[in-house]
Coordinates of C-alpha atoms in Angstrom, one line a residue:
X1 CA -20.9 48.8 -72.4
X2 CA -21.1 46.8 -69.1
X3 CA -23.7 44.1 -69.3
X4 CA -23.0 42.4 -65.9
X5 CA -20.5 40.2 -64.0
X6 CA -19.9 38.4 -60.6
X7 CA -17.3 38.2 -57.9
X8 CA -16.7 36.0 -54.8
X9 CA -16.8 37.9 -51.5
X10 CA -16.2 36.8 -47.9
X11 CA -17.6 39.5 -45.5
X12 CA -16.9 39.0 -41.8
X13 CA -20.2 40.6 -40.8
X14 CA -23.6 41.7 -42.2
X15 CA -22.9 43.9 -45.3
X16 CA -24.8 45.7 -48.0
X17 CA -23.1 46.1 -51.3
X18 CA -24.2 49.1 -53.5
X19 CA -23.5 49.3 -57.2
X20 CA -23.7 52.5 -59.3
X21 CA -23.8 52.5 -63.1
X22 CA -23.5 55.5 -65.4
X23 CA -24.6 55.7 -69.0
X24 CA -25.6 58.3 -71.7
X25 CA -29.0 58.4 -70.1
X26 CA -27.8 59.1 -66.6
X27 CA -26.9 57.2 -63.4
X28 CA -28.5 54.4 -61.5
X29 CA -27.8 52.6 -58.2
X30 CA -28.8 49.2 -56.8
X31 CA -27.9 47.3 -53.6
X32 CA -27.5 43.7 -52.4
X33 CA -27.4 42.9 -48.7
X34 CA -25.7 39.8 -47.3
X35 CA -26.1 38.4 -43.8
X36 CA -23.2 36.6 -42.0
X37 CA -24.3 34.1 -39.3
X38 CA -21.7 33.2 -36.7
X39 CA -21.1 29.5 -35.9
X40 CA -21.8 28.9 -32.2
X41 CA -19.1 27.3 -30.0
X42 CA -20.5 24.3 -28.3
X43 CA -19.2 23.7 -24.8
X44 CA -19.9 20.2 -23.4
X45 CA -22.2 20.0 -20.5
X46 CA -20.7 19.0 -17.1
X47 CA -21.3 15.6 -15.5
X48 CA -20.6 14.2 -12.0
X49 CA -20.9 11.2 -9.7
X50 CA -20.4 10.6 -6.0
X51 CA -20.1 7.5 -3.8
X52 CA -19.2 6.3 -0.3
X53 CA -17.5 3.1 0.7
X54 CA -18.6 1.5 2.9
X55 CA -22.1 2.9 2.7
X56 CA -22.9 1.8 6.3
X57 CA -20.6 2.3 9.3
X58 CA -20.6 2.1 13.1
X59 CA -20.5 5.2 15.2
X60 CA -16.9 6.5 15.3
X61 CA -15.9 4.6 12.2
X62 CA -15.1 6.3 8.9
X63 CA -15.9 5.9 5.2
X64 CA -14.3 7.1 2.0
X65 CA -16.3 9.7 0.0
X66 CA -15.3 9.8 -3.7
X67 CA -16.4 12.1 -6.5
X68 CA -15.6 12.3 -10.3
X69 CA -16.5 14.9 -12.8
X70 CA -16.1 15.9 -16.5
X71 CA -16.2 19.4 -18.1
X72 CA -16.2 21.1 -14.7
X73 CA -14.6 24.4 -13.7
X74 CA -15.1 24.3 -10.0
X75 CA -16.5 22.0 -7.3
X76 CA -17.6 22.1 -3.7
X77 CA -19.2 19.7 -1.2
X78 CA -21.5 20.5 1.7
X79 CA -21.3 19.2 5.3
X80 CA -18.2 21.3 6.1
X81 CA -16.1 19.8 3.3
X82 CA -16.0 22.9 1.1
X83 CA -14.1 23.6 -2.1
X84 CA -12.5 20.4 -3.6
X85 CA -10.7 19.4 -6.7
X86 CA -12.7 18.3 -9.7
X87 CA -11.9 14.6 -8.9
X88 CA -10.9 13.2 -5.5
X89 CA -11.8 11.5 -2.3
X90 CA -11.8 12.2 1.4
X91 CA -12.4 10.3 4.7
X92 CA -15.7 11.2 6.5
X93 CA -16.9 10.1 10.0
X94 CA -20.5 11.3 10.4
X95 CA -22.1 10.7 13.8
X96 CA -25.5 10.0 12.1
X97 CA -27.0 9.2 8.7
X98 CA -25.7 11.9 6.3
X99 CA -26.2 12.8 2.7
X100 CA -23.3 14.6 1.0
X101 CA -24.2 16.9 -1.8
X102 CA -21.7 18.2 -4.3
X103 CA -22.2 21.3 -6.4
X104 CA -20.3 21.4 -9.7
X105 CA -20.1 24.4 -12.1
X106 CA -19.4 23.4 -15.7
X107 CA -17.2 25.1 -18.2
X108 CA -20.4 26.2 -20.0
X109 CA -21.6 28.0 -16.8
X110 CA -24.3 25.5 -15.9
X111 CA -24.5 24.0 -12.4
X112 CA -25.2 20.4 -11.6
X113 CA -25.5 18.5 -8.3
X114 CA -24.6 15.0 -7.2
X115 CA -25.0 13.2 -3.9
X116 CA -24.0 10.2 -1.8
X117 CA -25.5 8.9 1.4
X118 CA -24.0 7.1 4.3
X119 CA -25.8 5.2 7.1
X120 CA -24.6 5.1 10.7
X121 CA -25.8 2.1 12.5
X122 CA -27.4 2.7 15.9
X123 CA -25.7 -0.4 17.4
X124 CA -21.9 -0.4 17.3
X125 CA -20.3 -3.2 15.4
X126 CA -18.4 -5.7 17.6
X127 CA -14.8 -5.6 16.6
X128 CA -13.0 -8.5 14.9
X129 CA -9.3 -9.0 14.3
X130 CA -6.7 -11.3 12.9
X131 CA -2.9 -11.5 13.2
X132 CA -0.3 -13.6 11.3
X133 CA 3.4 -14.0 10.8
X134 CA 5.1 -14.3 7.4
X135 CA 7.2 -16.5 7.6
X136 CA 6.0 -18.3 10.7
X137 CA 9.5 -19.8 11.4
X138 CA 12.9 -18.1 11.4
X139 CA 16.4 -19.0 12.5
X140 CA 18.1 -17.1 15.3
X141 CA 18.7 -13.5 14.2
X142 CA 16.1 -13.7 11.4
X143 CA 13.1 -11.4 11.0
X144 CA 9.5 -11.9 10.1
X145 CA 6.6 -9.6 9.3
X146 CA 3.7 -9.4 11.8
X147 CA 0.5 -8.3 10.1
X148 CA -2.8 -7.4 11.8
X149 CA -6.2 -6.4 10.5
X150 CA -9.4 -5.5 12.3
X151 CA -12.9 -4.3 11.7
X152 CA -15.0 -2.1 13.9
X153 CA -11.9 -1.0 15.9
X154 CA -10.5 2.4 16.3
X155 CA -7.4 1.5 18.3
X156 CA -5.2 -1.4 19.1
X157 CA -2.3 -2.6 21.4
X158 CA 0.1 -5.5 20.9
X159 CA 2.3 -7.0 23.7
X160 CA 5.9 -7.9 23.6
X161 CA 7.0 -4.2 23.6
X162 CA 5.1 -3.3 20.4
X163 CA 2.5 -1.1 22.2
X164 CA -0.2 1.1 20.7
X165 CA -0.9 0.5 17.0
X166 CA -3.4 1.5 14.3
X167 CA -6.3 -0.9 13.6
X168 CA -4.6 -2.2 10.4
X169 CA -0.9 -2.4 9.8
X170 CA 2.3 -4.5 9.9
X171 CA 5.8 -4.4 11.4
X172 CA 9.0 -6.4 11.2
X173 CA 9.9 -8.6 14.2
X174 CA 13.3 -10.2 15.1
X175 CA 12.4 -12.6 17.9
X176 CA 15.1 -14.1 20.2
X177 CA 13.0 -17.2 20.8
X178 CA 9.7 -18.8 20.1
X179 CA 7.0 -16.2 20.9
X180 CA 3.3 -15.5 20.8
X181 CA 2.2 -11.9 20.1
X182 CA -1.3 -11.0 21.3
X183 CA -3.2 -7.9 20.2
X184 CA -6.3 -6.3 21.7
X185 CA -8.3 -4.1 19.3
X186 CA -11.0 -1.8 20.7
X187 CA -13.9 0.1 19.1
X188 CA -17.3 1.5 20.1
X189 CA -18.8 -2.0 20.1
X190 CA -16.3 -3.6 22.4
X191 CA -12.9 -5.2 21.9
X192 CA -11.4 -8.3 20.2
X193 CA -8.3 -10.3 21.0
X194 CA -6.2 -12.2 18.6
X195 CA -2.7 -13.6 18.5
X196 CA 0.1 -15.0 16.2
X197 CA 3.0 -17.3 17.0
X198 CA 6.5 -17.6 15.6
X199 CA 9.1 -20.3 16.1
X200 CA 12.8 -19.7 16.2
X201 CA 15.3 -22.5 15.4
X202 CA 19.0 -22.4 16.3
X203 CA 21.6 -22.1 13.5
X204 CA 23.7 -24.7 15.3
X205 CA 26.8 -24.5 17.4
X206 CA 28.9 -21.4 16.7
X207 CA 31.7 -21.6 19.3
X208 CA 33.7 -24.5 20.8
X209 CA 31.8 -26.9 18.5
X210 CA 34.5 -29.3 17.3
X211 CA 33.9 -31.5 14.4
X212 CA 34.8 -28.6 12.0
X213 CA 31.2 -28.0 11.1
X214 CA 28.3 -25.7 12.1
X215 CA 26.6 -28.4 14.2
X216 CA 27.8 -30.1 17.4
X217 CA 29.4 -33.5 16.8
X218 CA 27.3 -36.4 17.7
X219 CA 29.7 -39.1 18.8
X220 CA 28.5 -42.5 19.9
X221 CA 30.9 -45.1 21.4
X222 CA 30.3 -48.8 21.2
X223 CA 32.5 -51.9 21.6
X224 CA 32.1 -55.5 20.6
X225 CA 34.1 -58.4 22.2
X226 CA 34.6 -61.5 20.2
X227 CA 35.1 -64.9 21.7
X228 CA 38.8 -65.4 22.7
X229 CA 39.7 -61.7 22.6
X230 CA 40.4 -59.4 25.5
X231 CA 38.1 -56.4 25.8
X232 CA 39.6 -53.3 24.3
X233 CA 39.8 -50.1 26.4
X234 CA 36.7 -47.9 25.9
X235 CA 38.1 -44.7 24.4
X236 CA 38.4 -42.8 21.1
X237 CA 41.4 -40.8 19.8
X238 CA 40.8 -37.2 18.8
X239 CA 42.2 -38.0 15.3
X240 CA 39.4 -40.5 14.9
X241 CA 36.9 -37.6 14.8
X242 CA 37.1 -35.8 11.4
X243 CA 38.7 -32.4 11.4
X244 CA 39.5 -32.5 15.1
X245 CA 42.8 -32.3 16.9
X246 CA 46.4 -32.2 15.9
X247 CA 46.4 -35.7 14.5
X248 CA 44.3 -35.0 11.5
X249 CA 45.6 -34.6 7.9
X250 CA 48.3 -32.1 7.0
X251 CA 45.8 -29.3 6.2
X252 CA 44.2 -29.6 9.7
X253 CA 47.7 -29.7 11.4
X254 CA 48.6 -26.4 9.8
X255 CA 45.1 -25.0 10.6
X256 CA 45.5 -26.2 14.2
X257 CA 48.9 -24.5 14.6
X258 CA 47.7 -21.2 13.0
X259 CA 44.7 -21.0 15.4
X260 CA 46.6 -22.1 18.6
X261 CA 49.8 -20.1 18.4
X262 CA 48.2 -16.6 18.5
X263 CA 46.0 -17.7 21.5
X264 CA 49.1 -19.0 23.3
X265 CA 51.0 -15.7 22.7
X266 CA 48.0 -13.6 23.9
X267 CA 47.6 -15.8 27.0
X268 CA 51.3 -15.1 27.9

């Protein structure tokens, strides 16, 4: 006879199990239903933030609009910006006070909005500027970096053949002599003038120098007459100047010949 029993089951959906037993007295059936509850998939809600820097500008100036999101499938911003990446930034130049609103659709299908406001001052900001050289002194043929920065300006111009420039930038300069560079930066609120100077020093004599060095010789003549002595003629021999002339040491004699002979041949 069958008195009972049990078994583990794992149905994937709601199921009713029916049992039938048969004995000398006939047949009997019974049932046992089981309900399967699905575990919901939780999709994180979206989040967003927006900001502008600077938050206040002069007419004609620009500001950077930045937005960041999490768990977002798509994003868009009004005021003619349109569809954007989930995270990013863009430059904006509103003509009046403006609030930018971003619409972000989350991965779970929900929609959220974030915003950032920018103020446009009614009175244009008076431009300011600064210019500097680094280094401020070079030798002939050397270069230096000229850097300029400005606020409230939309354009600039620098003399000494540089010409039109952006309001903030730098360039390499190789001056041929001491120079002062002057820049004029203009914006809705007027203009500003600033300048930077650089000095140029010589590397020393490079041709017909004598003395065997990179700098011109500095020869001073003096004579002293002692009691009872005749004054000496006031002159100096070339071999008395180091490294000069044919009457130096053996090395300089050879060097003098090697330099002179080719020049004599070419002259003939």
